[in-house]
CSV table of C-alpha atoms and ligand atoms in Angstrom, one decimal:
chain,number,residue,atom,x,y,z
A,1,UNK,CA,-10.2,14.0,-15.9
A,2,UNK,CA,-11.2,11.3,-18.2
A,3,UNK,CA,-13.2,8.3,-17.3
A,4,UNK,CA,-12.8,6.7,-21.1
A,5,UNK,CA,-10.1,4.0,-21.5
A,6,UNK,CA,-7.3,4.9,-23.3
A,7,UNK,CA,-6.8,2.2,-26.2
A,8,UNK,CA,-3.8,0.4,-26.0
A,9,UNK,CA,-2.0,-1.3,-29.5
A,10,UNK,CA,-1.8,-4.2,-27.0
A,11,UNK,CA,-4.9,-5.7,-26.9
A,12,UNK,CA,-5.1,-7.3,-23.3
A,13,UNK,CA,-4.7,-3.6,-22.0
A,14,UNK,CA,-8.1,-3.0,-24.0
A,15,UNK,CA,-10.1,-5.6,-21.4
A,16,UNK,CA,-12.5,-4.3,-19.5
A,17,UNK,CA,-11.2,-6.2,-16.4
A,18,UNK,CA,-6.9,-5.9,-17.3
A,19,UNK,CA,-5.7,-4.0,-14.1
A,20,UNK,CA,-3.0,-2.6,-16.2
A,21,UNK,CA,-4.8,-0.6,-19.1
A,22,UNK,CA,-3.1,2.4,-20.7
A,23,UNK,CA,-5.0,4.5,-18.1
A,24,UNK,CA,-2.4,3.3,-15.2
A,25,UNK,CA,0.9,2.8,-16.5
A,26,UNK,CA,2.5,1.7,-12.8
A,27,UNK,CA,6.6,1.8,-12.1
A,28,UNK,CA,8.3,-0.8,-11.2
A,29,UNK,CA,11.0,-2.9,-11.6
A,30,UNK,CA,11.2,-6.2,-13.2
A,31,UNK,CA,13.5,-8.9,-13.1
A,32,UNK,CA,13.8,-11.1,-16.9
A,33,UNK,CA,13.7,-14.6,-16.2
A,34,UNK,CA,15.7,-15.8,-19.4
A,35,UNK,CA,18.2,-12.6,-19.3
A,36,UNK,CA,18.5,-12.9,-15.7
A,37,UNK,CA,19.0,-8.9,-15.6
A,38,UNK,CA,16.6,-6.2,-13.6
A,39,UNK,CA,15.0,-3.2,-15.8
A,40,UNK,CA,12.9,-0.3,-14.7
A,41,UNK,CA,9.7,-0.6,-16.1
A,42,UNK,CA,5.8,-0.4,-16.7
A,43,UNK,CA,2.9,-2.9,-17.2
A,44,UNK,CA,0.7,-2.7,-20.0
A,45,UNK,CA,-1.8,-5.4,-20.4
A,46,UNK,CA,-0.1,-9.0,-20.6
A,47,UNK,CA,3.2,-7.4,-21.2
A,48,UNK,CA,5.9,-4.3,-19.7
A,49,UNK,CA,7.7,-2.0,-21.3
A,50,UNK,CA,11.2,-2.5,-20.6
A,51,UNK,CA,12.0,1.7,-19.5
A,52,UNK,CA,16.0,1.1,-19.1
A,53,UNK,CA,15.7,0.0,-22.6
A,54,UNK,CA,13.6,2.0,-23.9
A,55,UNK,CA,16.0,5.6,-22.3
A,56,UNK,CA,18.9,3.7,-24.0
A,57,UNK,CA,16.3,3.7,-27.6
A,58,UNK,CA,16.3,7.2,-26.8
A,59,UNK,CA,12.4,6.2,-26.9
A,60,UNK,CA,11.9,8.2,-23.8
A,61,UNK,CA,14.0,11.3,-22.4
A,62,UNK,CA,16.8,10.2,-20.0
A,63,UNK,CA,15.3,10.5,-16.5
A,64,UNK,CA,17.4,7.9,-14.8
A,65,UNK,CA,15.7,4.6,-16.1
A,66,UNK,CA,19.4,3.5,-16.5
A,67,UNK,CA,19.8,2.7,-12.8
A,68,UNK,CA,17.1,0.4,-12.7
A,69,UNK,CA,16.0,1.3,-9.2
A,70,UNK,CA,13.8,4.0,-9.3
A,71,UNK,CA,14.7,6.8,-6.6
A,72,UNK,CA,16.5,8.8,-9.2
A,73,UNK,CA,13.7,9.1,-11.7
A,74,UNK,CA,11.1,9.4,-8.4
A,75,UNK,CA,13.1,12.3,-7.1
A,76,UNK,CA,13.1,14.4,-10.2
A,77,UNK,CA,9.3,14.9,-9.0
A,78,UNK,CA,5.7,15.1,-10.6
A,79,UNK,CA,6.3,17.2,-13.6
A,80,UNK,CA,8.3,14.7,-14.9
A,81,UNK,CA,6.7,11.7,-14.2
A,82,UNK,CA,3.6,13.5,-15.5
A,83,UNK,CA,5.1,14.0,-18.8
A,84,UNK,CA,6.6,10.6,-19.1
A,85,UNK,CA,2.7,9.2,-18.5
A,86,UNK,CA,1.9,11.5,-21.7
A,87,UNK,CA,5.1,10.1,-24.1
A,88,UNK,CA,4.4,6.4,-22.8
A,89,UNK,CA,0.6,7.0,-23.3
A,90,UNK,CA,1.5,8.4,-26.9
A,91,UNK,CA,4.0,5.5,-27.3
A,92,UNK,CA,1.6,2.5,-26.8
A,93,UNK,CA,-1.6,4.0,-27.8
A,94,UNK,CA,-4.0,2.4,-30.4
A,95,UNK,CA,-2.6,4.4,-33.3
A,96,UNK,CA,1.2,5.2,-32.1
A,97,UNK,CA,3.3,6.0,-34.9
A,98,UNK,CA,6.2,4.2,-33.3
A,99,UNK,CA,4.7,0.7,-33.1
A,100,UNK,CA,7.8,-1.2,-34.0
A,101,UNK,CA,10.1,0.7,-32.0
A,102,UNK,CA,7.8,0.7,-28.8
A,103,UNK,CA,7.3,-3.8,-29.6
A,104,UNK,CA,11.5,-4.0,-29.2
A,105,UNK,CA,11.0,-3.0,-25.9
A,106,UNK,CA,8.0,-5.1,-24.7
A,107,UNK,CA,8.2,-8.4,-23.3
A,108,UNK,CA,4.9,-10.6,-22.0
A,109,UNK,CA,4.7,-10.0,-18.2
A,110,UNK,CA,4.9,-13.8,-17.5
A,111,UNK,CA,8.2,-13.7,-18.6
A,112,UNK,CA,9.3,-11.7,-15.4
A,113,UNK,CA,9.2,-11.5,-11.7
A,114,UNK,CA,9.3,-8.4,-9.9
A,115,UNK,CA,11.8,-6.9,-7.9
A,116,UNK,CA,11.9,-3.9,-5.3
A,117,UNK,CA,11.2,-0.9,-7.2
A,118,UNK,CA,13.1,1.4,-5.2
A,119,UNK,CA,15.0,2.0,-2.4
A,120,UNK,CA,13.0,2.6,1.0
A,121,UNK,CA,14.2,5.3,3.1
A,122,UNK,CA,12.2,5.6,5.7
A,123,UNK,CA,8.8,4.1,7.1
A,124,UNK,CA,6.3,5.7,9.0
A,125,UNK,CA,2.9,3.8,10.0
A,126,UNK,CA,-0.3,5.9,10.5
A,127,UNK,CA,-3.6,4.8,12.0
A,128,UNK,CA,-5.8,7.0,10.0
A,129,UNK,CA,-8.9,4.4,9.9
A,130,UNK,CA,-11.2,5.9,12.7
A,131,UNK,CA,-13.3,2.4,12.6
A,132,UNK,CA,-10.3,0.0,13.2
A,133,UNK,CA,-8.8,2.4,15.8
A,134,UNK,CA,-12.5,2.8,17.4
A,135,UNK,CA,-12.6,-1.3,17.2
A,136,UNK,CA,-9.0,-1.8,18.4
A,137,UNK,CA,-10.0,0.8,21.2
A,138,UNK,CA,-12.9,-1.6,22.3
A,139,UNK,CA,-11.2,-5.1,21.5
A,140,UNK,CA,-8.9,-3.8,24.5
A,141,UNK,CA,-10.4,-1.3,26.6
A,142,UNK,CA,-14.3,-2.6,26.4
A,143,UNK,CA,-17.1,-1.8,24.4
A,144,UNK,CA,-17.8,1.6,25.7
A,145,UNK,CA,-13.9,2.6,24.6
A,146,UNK,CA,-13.8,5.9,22.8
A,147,UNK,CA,-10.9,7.4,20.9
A,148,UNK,CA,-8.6,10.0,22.5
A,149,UNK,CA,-9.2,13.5,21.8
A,150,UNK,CA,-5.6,14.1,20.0
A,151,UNK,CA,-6.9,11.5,17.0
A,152,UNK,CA,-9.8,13.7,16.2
A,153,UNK,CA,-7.1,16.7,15.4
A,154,UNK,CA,-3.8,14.7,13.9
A,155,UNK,CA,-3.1,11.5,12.7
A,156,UNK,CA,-1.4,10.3,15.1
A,157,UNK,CA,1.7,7.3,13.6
A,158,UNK,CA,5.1,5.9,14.8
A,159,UNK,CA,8.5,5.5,12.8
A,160,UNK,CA,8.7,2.1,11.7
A,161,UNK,CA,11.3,-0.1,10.5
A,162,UNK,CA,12.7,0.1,7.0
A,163,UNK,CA,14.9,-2.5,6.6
A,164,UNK,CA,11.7,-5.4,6.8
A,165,UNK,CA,9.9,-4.1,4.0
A,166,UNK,CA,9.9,-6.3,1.4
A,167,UNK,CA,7.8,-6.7,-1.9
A,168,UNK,CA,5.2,-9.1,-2.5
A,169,UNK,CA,5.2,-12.8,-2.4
A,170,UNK,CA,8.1,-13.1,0.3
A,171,UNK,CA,8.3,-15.9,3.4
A,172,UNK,CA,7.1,-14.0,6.7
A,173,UNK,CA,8.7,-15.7,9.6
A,174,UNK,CA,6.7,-15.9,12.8
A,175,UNK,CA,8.4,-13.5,15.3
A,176,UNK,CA,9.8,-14.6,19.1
A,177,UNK,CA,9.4,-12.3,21.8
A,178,UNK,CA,7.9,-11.4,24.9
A,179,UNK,CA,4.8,-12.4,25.6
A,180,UNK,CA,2.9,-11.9,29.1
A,181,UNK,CA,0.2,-13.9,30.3
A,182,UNK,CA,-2.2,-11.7,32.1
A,183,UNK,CA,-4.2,-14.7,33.6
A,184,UNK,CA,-1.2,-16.4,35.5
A,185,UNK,CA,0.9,-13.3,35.8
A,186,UNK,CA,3.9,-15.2,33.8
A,187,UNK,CA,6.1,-13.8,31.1
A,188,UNK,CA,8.0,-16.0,28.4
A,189,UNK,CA,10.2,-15.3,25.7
A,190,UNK,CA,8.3,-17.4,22.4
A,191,UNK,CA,7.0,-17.3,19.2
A,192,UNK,CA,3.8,-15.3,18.9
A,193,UNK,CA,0.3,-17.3,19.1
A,194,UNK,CA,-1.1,-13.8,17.7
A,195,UNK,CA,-0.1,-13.1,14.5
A,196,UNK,CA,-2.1,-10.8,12.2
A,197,UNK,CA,-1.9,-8.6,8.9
A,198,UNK,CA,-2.8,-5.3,8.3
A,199,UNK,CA,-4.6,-4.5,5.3
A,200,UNK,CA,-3.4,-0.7,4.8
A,201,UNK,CA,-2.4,1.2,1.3
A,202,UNK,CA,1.2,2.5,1.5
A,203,UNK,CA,2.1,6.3,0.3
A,204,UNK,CA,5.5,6.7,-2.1
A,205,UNK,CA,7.2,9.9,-1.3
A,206,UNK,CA,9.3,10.9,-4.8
A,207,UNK,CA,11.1,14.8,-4.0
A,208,UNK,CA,12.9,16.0,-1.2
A,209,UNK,CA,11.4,18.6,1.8
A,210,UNK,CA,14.6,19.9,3.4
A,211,UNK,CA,14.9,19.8,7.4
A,212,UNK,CA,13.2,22.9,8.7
A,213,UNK,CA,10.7,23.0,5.9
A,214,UNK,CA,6.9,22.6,5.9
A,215,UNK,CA,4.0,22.3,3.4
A,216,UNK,CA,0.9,23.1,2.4
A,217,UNK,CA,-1.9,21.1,0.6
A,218,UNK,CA,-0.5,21.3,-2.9
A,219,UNK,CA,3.3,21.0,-1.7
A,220,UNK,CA,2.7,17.8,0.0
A,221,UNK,CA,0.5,16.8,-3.1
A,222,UNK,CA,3.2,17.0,-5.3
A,223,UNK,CA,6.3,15.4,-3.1
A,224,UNK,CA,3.7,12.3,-3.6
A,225,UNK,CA,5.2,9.6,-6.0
A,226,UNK,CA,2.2,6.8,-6.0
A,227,UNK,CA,0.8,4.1,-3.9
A,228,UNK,CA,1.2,0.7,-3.0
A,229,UNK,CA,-1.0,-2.0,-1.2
A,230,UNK,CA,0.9,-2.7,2.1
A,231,UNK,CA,0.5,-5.6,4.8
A,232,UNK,CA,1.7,-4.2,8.2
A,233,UNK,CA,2.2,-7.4,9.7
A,234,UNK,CA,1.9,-7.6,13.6
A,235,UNK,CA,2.5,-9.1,16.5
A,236,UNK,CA,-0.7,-8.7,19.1
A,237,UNK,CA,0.7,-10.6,21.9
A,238,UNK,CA,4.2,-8.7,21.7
A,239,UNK,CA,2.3,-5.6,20.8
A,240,UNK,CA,0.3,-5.6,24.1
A,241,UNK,CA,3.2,-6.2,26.4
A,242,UNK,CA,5.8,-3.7,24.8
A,243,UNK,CA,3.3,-1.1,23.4
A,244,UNK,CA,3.4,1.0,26.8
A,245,UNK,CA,3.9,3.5,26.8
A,246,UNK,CA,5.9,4.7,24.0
A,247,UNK,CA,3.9,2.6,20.8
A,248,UNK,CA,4.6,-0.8,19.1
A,249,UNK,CA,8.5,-2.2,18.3
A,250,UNK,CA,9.6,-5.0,17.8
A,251,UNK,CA,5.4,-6.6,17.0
A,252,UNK,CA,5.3,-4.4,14.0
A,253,UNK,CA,9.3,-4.3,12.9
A,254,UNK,CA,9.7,-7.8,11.9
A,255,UNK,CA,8.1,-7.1,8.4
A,256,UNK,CA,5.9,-5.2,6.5
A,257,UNK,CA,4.6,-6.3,2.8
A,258,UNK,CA,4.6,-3.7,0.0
A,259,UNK,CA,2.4,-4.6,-3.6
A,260,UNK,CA,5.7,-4.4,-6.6
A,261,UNK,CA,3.7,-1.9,-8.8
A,262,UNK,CA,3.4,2.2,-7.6
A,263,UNK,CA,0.5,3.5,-8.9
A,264,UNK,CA,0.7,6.9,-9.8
A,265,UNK,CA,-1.8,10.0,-8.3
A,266,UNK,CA,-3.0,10.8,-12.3
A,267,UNK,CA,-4.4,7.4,-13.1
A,268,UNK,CA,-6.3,7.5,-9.6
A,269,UNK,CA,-7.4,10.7,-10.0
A,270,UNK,CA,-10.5,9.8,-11.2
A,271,UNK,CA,-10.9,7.8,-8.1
A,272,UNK,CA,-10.6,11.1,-5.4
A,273,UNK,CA,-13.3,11.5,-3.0
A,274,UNK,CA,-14.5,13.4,-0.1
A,275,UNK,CA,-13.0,11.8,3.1
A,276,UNK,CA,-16.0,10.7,5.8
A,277,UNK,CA,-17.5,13.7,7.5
A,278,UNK,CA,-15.4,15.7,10.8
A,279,UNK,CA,-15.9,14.9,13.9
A,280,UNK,CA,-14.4,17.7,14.9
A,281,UNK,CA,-12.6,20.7,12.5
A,282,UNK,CA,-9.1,19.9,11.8
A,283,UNK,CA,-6.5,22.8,12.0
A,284,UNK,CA,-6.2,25.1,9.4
A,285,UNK,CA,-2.9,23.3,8.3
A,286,UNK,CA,-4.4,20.9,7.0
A,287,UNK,CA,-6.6,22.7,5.0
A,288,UNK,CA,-9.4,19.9,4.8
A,289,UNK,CA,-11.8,22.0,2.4
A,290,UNK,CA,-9.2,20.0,-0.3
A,291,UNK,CA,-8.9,16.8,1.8
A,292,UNK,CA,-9.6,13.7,-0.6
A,293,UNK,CA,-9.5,10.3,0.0
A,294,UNK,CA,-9.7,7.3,-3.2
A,295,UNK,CA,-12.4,5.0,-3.7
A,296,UNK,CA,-10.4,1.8,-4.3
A,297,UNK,CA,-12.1,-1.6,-3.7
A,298,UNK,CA,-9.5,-3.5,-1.1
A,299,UNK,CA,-9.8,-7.6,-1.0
A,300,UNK,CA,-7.7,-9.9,1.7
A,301,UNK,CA,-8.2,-13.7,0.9
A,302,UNK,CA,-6.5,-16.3,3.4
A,303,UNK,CA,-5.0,-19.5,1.5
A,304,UNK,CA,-4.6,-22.0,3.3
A,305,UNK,CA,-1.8,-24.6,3.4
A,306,UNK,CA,-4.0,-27.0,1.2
A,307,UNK,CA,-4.8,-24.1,-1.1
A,308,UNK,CA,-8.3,-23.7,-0.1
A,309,UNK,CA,-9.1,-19.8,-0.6
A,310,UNK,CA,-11.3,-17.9,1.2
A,311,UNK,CA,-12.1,-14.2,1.0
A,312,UNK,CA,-11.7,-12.3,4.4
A,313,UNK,CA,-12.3,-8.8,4.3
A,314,UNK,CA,-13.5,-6.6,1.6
A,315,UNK,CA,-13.5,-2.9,2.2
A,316,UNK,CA,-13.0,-0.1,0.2
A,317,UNK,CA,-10.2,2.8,0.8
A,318,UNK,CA,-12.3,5.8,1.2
A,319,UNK,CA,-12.7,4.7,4.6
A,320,UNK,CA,-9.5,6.3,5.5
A,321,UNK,CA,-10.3,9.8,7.8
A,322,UNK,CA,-7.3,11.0,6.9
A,323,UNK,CA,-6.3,11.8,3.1
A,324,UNK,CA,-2.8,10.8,2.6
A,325,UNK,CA,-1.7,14.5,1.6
A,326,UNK,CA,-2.4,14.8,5.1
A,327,UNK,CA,-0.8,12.4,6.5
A,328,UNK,CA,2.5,14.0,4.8
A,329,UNK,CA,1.8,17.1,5.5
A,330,UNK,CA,1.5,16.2,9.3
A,331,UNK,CA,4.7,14.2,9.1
A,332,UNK,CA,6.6,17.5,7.6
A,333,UNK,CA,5.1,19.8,9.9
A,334,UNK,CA,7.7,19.9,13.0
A,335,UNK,CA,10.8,20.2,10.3
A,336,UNK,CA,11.8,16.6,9.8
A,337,UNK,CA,12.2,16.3,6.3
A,338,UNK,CA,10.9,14.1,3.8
A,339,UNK,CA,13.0,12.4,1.0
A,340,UNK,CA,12.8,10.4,-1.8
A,341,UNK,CA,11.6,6.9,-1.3
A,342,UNK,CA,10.0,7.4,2.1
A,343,UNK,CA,7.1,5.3,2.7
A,344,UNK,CA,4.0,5.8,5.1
A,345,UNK,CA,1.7,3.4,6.0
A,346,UNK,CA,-2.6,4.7,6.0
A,347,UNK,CA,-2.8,2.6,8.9
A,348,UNK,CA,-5.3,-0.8,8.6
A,349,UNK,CA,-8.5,0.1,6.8
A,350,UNK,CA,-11.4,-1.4,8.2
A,351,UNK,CA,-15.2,-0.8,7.0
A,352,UNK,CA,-18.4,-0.7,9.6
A,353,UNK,CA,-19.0,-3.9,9.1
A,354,UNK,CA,-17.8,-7.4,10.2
A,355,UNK,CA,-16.5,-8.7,7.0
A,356,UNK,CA,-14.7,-5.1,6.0
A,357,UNK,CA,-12.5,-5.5,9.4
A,358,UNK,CA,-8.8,-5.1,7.8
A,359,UNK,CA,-7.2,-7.2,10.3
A,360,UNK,CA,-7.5,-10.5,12.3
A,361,UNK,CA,-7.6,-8.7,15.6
A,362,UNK,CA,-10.5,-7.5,14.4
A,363,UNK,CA,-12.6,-10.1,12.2
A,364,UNK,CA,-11.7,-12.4,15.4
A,365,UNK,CA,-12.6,-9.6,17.9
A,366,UNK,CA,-9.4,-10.1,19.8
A,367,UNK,CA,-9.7,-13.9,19.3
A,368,UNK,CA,-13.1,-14.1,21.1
A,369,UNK,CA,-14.9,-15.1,17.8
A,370,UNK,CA,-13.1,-17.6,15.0
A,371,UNK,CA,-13.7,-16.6,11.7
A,372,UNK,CA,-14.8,-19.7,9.7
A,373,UNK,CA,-12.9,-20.6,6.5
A,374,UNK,CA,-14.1,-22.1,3.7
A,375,UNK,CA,-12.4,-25.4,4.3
A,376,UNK,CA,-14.3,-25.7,7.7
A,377,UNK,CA,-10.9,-24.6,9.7
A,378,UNK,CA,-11.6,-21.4,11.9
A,379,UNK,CA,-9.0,-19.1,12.8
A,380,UNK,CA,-8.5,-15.8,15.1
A,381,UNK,CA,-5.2,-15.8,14.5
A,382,UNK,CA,-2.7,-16.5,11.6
A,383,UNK,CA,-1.3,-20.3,11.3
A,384,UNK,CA,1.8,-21.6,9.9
A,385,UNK,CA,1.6,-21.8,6.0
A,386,UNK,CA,-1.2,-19.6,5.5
A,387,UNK,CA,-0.9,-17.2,2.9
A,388,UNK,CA,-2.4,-13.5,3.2
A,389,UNK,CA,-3.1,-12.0,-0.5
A,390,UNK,CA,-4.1,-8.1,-0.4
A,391,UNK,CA,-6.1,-7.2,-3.5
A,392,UNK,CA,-7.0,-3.4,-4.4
A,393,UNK,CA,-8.8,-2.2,-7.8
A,394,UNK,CA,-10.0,0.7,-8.5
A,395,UNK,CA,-13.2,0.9,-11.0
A,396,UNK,CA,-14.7,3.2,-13.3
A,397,UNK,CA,-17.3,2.0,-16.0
A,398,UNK,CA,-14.6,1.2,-18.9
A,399,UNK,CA,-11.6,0.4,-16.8
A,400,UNK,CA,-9.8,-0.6,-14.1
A,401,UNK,CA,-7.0,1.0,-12.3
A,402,UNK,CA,-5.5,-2.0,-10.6
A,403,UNK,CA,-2.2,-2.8,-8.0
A,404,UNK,CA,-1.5,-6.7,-8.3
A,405,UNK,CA,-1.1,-8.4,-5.2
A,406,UNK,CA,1.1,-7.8,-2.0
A,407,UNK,CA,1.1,-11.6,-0.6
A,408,UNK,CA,3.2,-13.1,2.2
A,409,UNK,CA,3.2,-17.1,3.2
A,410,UNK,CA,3.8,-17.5,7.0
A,411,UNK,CA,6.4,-20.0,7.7
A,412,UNK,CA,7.9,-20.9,10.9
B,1,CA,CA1,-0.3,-0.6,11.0
């Protein structure tokens, strides 16, 4: 694997700190401002490459581009997004042979928004961080909490809710629900006073594991499309009422923000590494002698309703126990099935350390300790009109593999 940058014939993509050099070639989809029309397509530098376009050029081999979505190109599976990296990194490198062709289908990024990429099947959220579940074990059960046995052998998740996932840069509205007060022993139906993010990276399934069927390291591997950054936004008053004894609802179900761009496994695999060391030896199914984890550089700055930006949490991805091949192959394992355009939460990635806590419930220590902001305001939990931007960049020496943002404003 190569840890030169590929040159680019557009310059920006040659900058040492572009996240989207020739190296990284994200899918997405992007919506033309002045056309007012949605294409499938990849970012490159300051501009994208419009790929419905360019399948119609006959530029690229047809592999489903046309439907702007992409679940059909996703299922077709990693041989042939692998080889579309290699005709796209021919197509735009430094000394393509196809220069004017390739320009007819670029357009300068500014001049689009994003729009969902693909269609979400199903979502599954793991808690594969064994610092934020050993924190959120003492934030609730006291400082001398320990995790259960069964989350040193599985990672243990719940099925979430679909239909709330939305891309970047969306309105979050604050959630009503139950809510018990322990200290007066009363229970109310309201708007939460507890609302958090999760900072967790999101894994795109692209291929199709029939019901019945399970996999090993390599098939799980492969039925991997790309990640995302994802904000599992939560409840912790709702959480803590409903949670028992069956795991969290409605506190997790109202929405959950996804970053626009999926990164592909080839431009982070220069980024695998070893997951932290076993506490205990996972089954042979898992086959961790090949367990990997990525070392990408995760950010969370709070903005606040005056604009005033302070950085939160910075923490790094590698702090995930579980690899996310894992975390599929656990989810396949009693014969579900897996599809195209399933999504699974890694659970919120939290660090050792104070400031590389991936949630409020823990920077606040379950509200006990405000977290100062750089306008002076403290918070434990999240206010009306504060915006939560989740940042994730991956570096080598001559590049950067980056994800954009996944950013939600609360509103009430
Ligand atoms: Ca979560």
């Amino acid at each position: 694997m190569s840890l030169d940058l590929i040159k680019s014939f557009v310059e920006a993509a040659n900058n040492r700190d572009c996240e989207f050099p020739l190296n990284n070639l994200p899918f997405g989809v992007c919506f033309e401002k002045s056309k007012q029309k949605c294409f499938s397509a990849t970012a490159i530098g300051d501009q994208v490459l419009n790929l419905t376009y360019a399948e119609e050029l006959d530029l690229i081999p047809d592999l489903g581009f046309k439907h702007v979505l992409l679940n059909t190109f996703m299922s077709k599976g990693s041989s042939f997004r692998k080889e579309i990296r290699k005709i796209l990194q021919d197509l735009l490198a430094e000394n393509s042979k196809k220069i004017s062709e390739v320009q007819r289908c670029l357009l300068p990024l500014n001049n689009c928004y994003n729009s969902k990429a693909f269609e979400i099947s199903e979502y599954t959220d793991f808690y594969s961080c064994k610092n934020h579940a050993l924190n959120a074990s003492k934030i609730i059960r006291g400082e001398n909490a320990e995790l259960s046995k069964n989350w040193y052998t599985l990672p243990v998740a719940y099925n979430g809710r679909a239909s709330s996932i939305a891309i970047s840069d969306g309105d979050i509205r604050r959630p009503t629900g139950q809510i018990y007060d322990q200290t007066n022993g009363t229970l109310k139906f309201e708007p939460t006073k507890k609302l958090d993010f999760e900072l967790e990276m999101g894994t795109v399934i692209g291929g199709s594991l029939p019901i019945g069927e399970t996999l090993d390291f390599e098939g799980a591997e492969n039925l991997i499309f790309g990640y995302v950054l994802l904000n599992d936004w939560s409840a912790r008053d709702i959480q803590a009422w409903e949670y028992q004894p069956l795991g969290p609802f409605l506190s997790k179900s109202f929405a959950t923000s996804i970053s626009p761009w999926v990164v592909s496994p080839e431009a982070l695999e220069p980024f695998k590494r070893t997951p932290p060391e076993r506490d205990f030896q996972l089954l042979p199914h898992f086959e961790d002698d090949k367990a990997f984890v990525f070392d990408i550089d995760l950010k969370v700055t709070l903005i606040e309703d005056g604009g005033t930006k302070t950085d939160i949490v910075e923490t790094n991805a590698k702090e995930l126990y579980y690899s996310p091949v894992q975390q599929v192959i656990h989810h396949a394992s009693a014969g579900c099935g897996i599809s195209t355009g399933d999504l699974m939460g890694s659970g919120t990635i939290s660090g050792m350390e104070k400031g590389s806590f991936g949630c409020m419930l823990e920077l606040s220590w379950g509200g006990r300790e405000k977290i100062a902001l750089s306008s002076g305001e403290k918070r434990d939990f999240l206010q009306d009109n504060d915006t939560v931007v989740l940042n994730g960049t991956a570096s080598a020496e001559k590049f950067k593999i980056g994800f954009s943002s996944c950013s939600g404003r609360i509103i009430n």
